[in-house]
Coordinates of N, CA and C in Angstrom, one line a residue:
M1287 N 0.8 -1.2 0.0 CA 0.0 0.0 0.0 C 0.9 1.2 0.0
T1288 N 0.5 2.3 -0.7 CA 1.2 3.5 -0.8 C 0.4 4.6 -0.1
T1289 N 1.1 5.5 0.6 CA 0.4 6.6 1.3 C 0.7 7.8 0.4
V1290 N -0.4 8.6 0.2 CA -0.3 9.9 -0.5 C -0.7 11.0 0.4
T1291 N -0.3 12.2 0.1 CA -0.6 13.4 0.9 C -1.5 14.3 0.2
V1292 N -2.5 14.8 0.9 CA -3.4 15.8 0.3 C -2.8 17.2 0.3
S1293 N -2.8 17.9 -0.8 CA -2.2 19.2 -0.9 C -3.2 20.2 -0.3
S1294 N -2.7 21.5 -0.2 CA -3.5 22.6 0.3 C -4.7 22.8 -0.6
K1295 N -4.6 22.4 -1.8 CA -5.8 22.5 -2.8 C -6.7 21.3 -2.8
G1296 N -6.4 20.3 -1.9 CA -7.2 19.1 -1.9 C -6.8 18.1 -2.9
Q1297 N -5.6 18.2 -3.5 CA -5.2 17.3 -4.5 C -4.3 16.2 -4.0
I1298 N -4.3 15.0 -4.7 CA -3.4 14.0 -4.4 C -2.7 13.5 -5.7
V1299 N -1.6 12.9 -5.6 CA -0.9 12.3 -6.8 C -1.1 10.8 -6.7
I1300 N -1.7 10.3 -7.8 CA -1.8 8.8 -7.9 C -0.5 8.3 -8.3
P1301 N 0.1 7.3 -7.6 CA 1.4 6.8 -7.8 C 1.5 6.3 -9.3
K1302 N 2.7 6.5 -9.8 CA 3.0 6.2 -11.2 C 2.7 4.8 -11.6
K1303 N 3.1 3.8 -10.7 CA 2.9 2.4 -11.0 C 1.4 2.1 -11.1
L1304 N 0.6 2.7 -10.3 CA -0.9 2.5 -10.3 C -1.5 3.2 -11.6
R1305 N -1.0 4.4 -11.9 CA -1.5 5.0 -13.2 C -1.2 4.2 -14.4
E1306 N 0.0 3.6 -14.4 CA 0.4 2.7 -15.5 C -0.4 1.5 -15.6
M1307 N -0.7 0.8 -14.4 CA -1.5 -0.4 -14.3 C -2.9 -0.1 -14.9
L1308 N -3.4 1.1 -14.6 CA -4.8 1.4 -15.0 C -4.9 2.1 -16.3
G1309 N -3.7 2.4 -16.9 CA -3.7 3.1 -18.2 C -4.1 4.6 -18.1
L1310 N -4.0 5.2 -16.9 CA -4.4 6.6 -16.7 C -3.4 7.5 -17.4
T1311 N -3.9 8.5 -18.1 CA -3.1 9.5 -18.7 C -3.7 10.9 -18.4
T1312 N -3.0 11.9 -18.7 CA -3.5 13.3 -18.5 C -4.9 13.5 -19.1
G1313 N -5.8 14.0 -18.4 CA -7.1 14.3 -18.9 C -8.1 13.2 -18.6
N1314 N -7.7 12.0 -18.2 CA -8.7 11.0 -17.9 C -9.6 11.4 -16.8
K1315 N -10.8 11.0 -16.8 CA -11.8 11.3 -15.8 C -11.9 10.1 -14.8
L1316 N -12.1 10.4 -13.5 CA -12.3 9.4 -12.5 C -13.6 9.8 -11.8
K1317 N -14.4 8.8 -11.4 CA -15.6 9.0 -10.6 C -15.1 8.8 -9.2
V1318 N -15.6 9.7 -8.3 CA -15.2 9.6 -6.9 C -16.4 9.3 -6.0
F1319 N -16.2 8.2 -5.2 CA -17.3 7.8 -4.3 C -16.8 7.8 -2.8
Q1320 N -17.7 8.0 -1.9 CA -17.3 7.9 -0.5 C -18.1 6.7 0.1
E1321 N -17.3 5.8 0.8 CA -18.0 4.7 1.5 C -17.4 4.6 2.9
N1322 N -18.2 4.8 3.9 CA -17.8 4.9 5.3 C -16.6 5.9 5.3
K1323 N -15.4 5.5 5.7 CA -14.3 6.5 5.8 C -13.3 6.3 4.7
K1324 N -13.8 5.7 3.5 CA -13.0 5.4 2.4 C -13.3 6.3 1.2
I1325 N -12.4 6.7 0.5 CA -12.6 7.4 -0.8 C -12.3 6.4 -1.9
I1326 N -13.2 6.2 -2.8 CA -13.0 5.3 -3.9 C -13.0 6.0 -5.2
L1327 N -12.0 5.8 -6.0 CA -11.8 6.4 -7.3 C -12.1 5.3 -8.4
V1328 N -12.9 5.5 -9.4 CA -13.2 4.6 -10.4 C -13.0 5.2 -11.7
T1329 N -12.2 4.5 -12.6 CA -11.9 5.1 -13.9 C -13.2 5.1 -14.7
E1330 N -13.3 6.2 -15.6 CA -14.4 6.4 -16.5 C -13.9 5.9 -17.8
P1331 N -14.5 4.9 -18.4 CA -14.0 4.5 -19.7 C -14.1 5.5 -20.8
E1332 N -13.1 5.5 -21.7 CA -13.2 6.4 -22.9 C -14.0 5.7 -23.9
V1333 N -14.9 6.4 -24.5 CA -15.8 5.7 -25.6 C -15.5 6.4 -26.9
K1334 N -15.1 5.6 -27.9 CA -14.8 6.2 -29.2 C -16.1 6.1 -30.0
P1335 N -16.4 7.0 -30.9 CA -17.7 7.0 -31.7 C -17.9 5.6 -32.3
S1336 N -16.8 5.0 -32.8 CA -17.0 3.7 -33.5 C -17.4 2.6 -32.6
E1337 N -17.3 2.8 -31.3 CA -17.6 1.8 -30.3 C -19.1 1.9 -29.8
L1338 N -19.8 3.0 -30.2 CA -21.1 3.2 -29.7 C -22.2 2.3 -30.3
F1339 N -21.9 1.9 -31.6 CA -22.9 1.1 -32.3 C -22.3 -0.3 -32.7
V1340 N -23.1 -1.3 -32.4 CA -22.7 -2.7 -32.8 C -23.9 -3.4 -33.3
S1341 N -23.6 -4.3 -34.2 CA -24.6 -5.2 -34.7 C -24.3 -6.6 -34.3
A1342 N -25.1 -7.1 -33.3 CA -24.9 -8.5 -32.8 C -26.2 -9.1 -32.3
S1343 N -26.2 -10.4 -32.2 CA -27.4 -11.1 -31.7 C -27.5 -10.8 -30.2
P1344 N -28.7 -10.9 -29.7 CA -28.9 -10.8 -28.3 C -28.0 -11.7 -27.4
H1345 N -27.8 -12.9 -27.9 CA -27.0 -13.9 -27.2 C -25.5 -13.4 -27.2
A1346 N -25.1 -12.9 -28.3 CA -23.7 -12.4 -28.3 C -23.5 -11.2 -27.4
V1347 N -24.5 -10.4 -27.4 CA -24.4 -9.2 -26.5 C -24.4 -9.6 -25.1
D1348 N -25.3 -10.5 -24.7 CA -25.3 -11.0 -23.3 C -24.0 -11.6 -22.9
K1349 N -23.4 -12.5 -23.8 CA -22.2 -13.1 -23.5 C -21.0 -12.1 -23.3
A1350 N -21.0 -11.1 -24.2 CA -20.0 -10.1 -24.1 C -20.1 -9.3 -22.8
M1351 N -21.4 -8.9 -22.4 CA -21.6 -8.2 -21.2 C -21.1 -9.0 -20.0
K1352 N -21.4 -10.3 -19.9 CA -21.0 -11.1 -18.8 C -19.5 -11.2 -18.7
T1353 N -18.9 -11.3 -19.8 CA -17.4 -11.4 -19.9 C -16.8 -10.1 -19.4
S1354 N -17.3 -9.0 -19.9 CA -16.8 -7.7 -19.5 C -17.0 -7.4 -18.0
R1355 N -18.1 -7.8 -17.4 CA -18.3 -7.6 -16.0 C -17.3 -8.4 -15.2
K1356 N -17.1 -9.7 -15.6 CA -16.2 -10.5 -14.9 C -14.8 -10.0 -15.0
I1357 N -14.3 -9.5 -16.1 CA -13.0 -8.8 -16.2 C -12.9 -7.6 -15.3
D1358 N -14.0 -6.8 -15.3 CA -14.0 -5.6 -14.5 C -13.9 -6.0 -13.0
E1359 N -14.6 -6.9 -12.6 CA -14.6 -7.4 -11.2 C -13.2 -7.9 -10.8
E1360 N -12.6 -8.7 -11.7 CA -11.3 -9.2 -11.4 C -10.2 -8.1 -11.3
K1361 N -10.4 -7.0 -12.2 CA -9.4 -5.9 -12.1 C -9.6 -5.1 -10.8
I1362 N -10.9 -4.9 -10.4 CA -11.2 -4.2 -9.2 C -10.7 -5.0 -7.9
K1363 N -10.9 -6.3 -7.9 CA -10.4 -7.1 -6.8 C -8.9 -7.1 -6.7
G1364 N -8.2 -7.2 -7.9 CA -6.8 -7.1 -7.9 C -6.3 -5.8 -7.4
L1365 N -6.9 -4.7 -7.8 CA -6.5 -3.4 -7.4 C -6.7 -3.2 -5.9
L1366 N -7.8 -3.6 -5.4 CA -8.1 -3.4 -4.0 C -7.1 -4.3 -3.2
H1367 N -6.8 -5.5 -3.7 CA -5.8 -6.3 -3.0 C -4.4 -5.6 -3.0
D1368 N -4.0 -5.1 -4.1 CA -2.7 -4.4 -4.2 C -2.7 -3.2 -3.2
L1369 N -3.8 -2.6 -3.0 CA -3.9 -1.4 -2.1 C -4.1 -1.8 -0.7
G1370 N -4.2 -3.1 -0.4 CA -4.4 -3.6 1.0 C -5.8 -3.4 1.5
I1371 N -6.8 -3.3 0.6 CA -8.2 -3.1 1.0 C -8.9 -4.4 0.8
K1372 N -9.6 -4.8 1.8 CA -10.4 -6.1 1.7 C -11.7 -5.9 1.1

């Protein structure tokens, strides 16, 4: 786990290793949530215009959504583990 310091302007620096793991670059947006005494940052996916429309069967869409959710959950669990959060 890494400790960060809040600046006088309320800013923190996300450690480089973590930014690289998440693919964060300048200008990326993060959603901020508060849970009990924890601050949770969640990356906001970049959507390209070509990704907005797809032609697929309902079965293919359902399968893709389940796979995507599983991958997201695994990434979140891994990140929380790396940060020492249960």
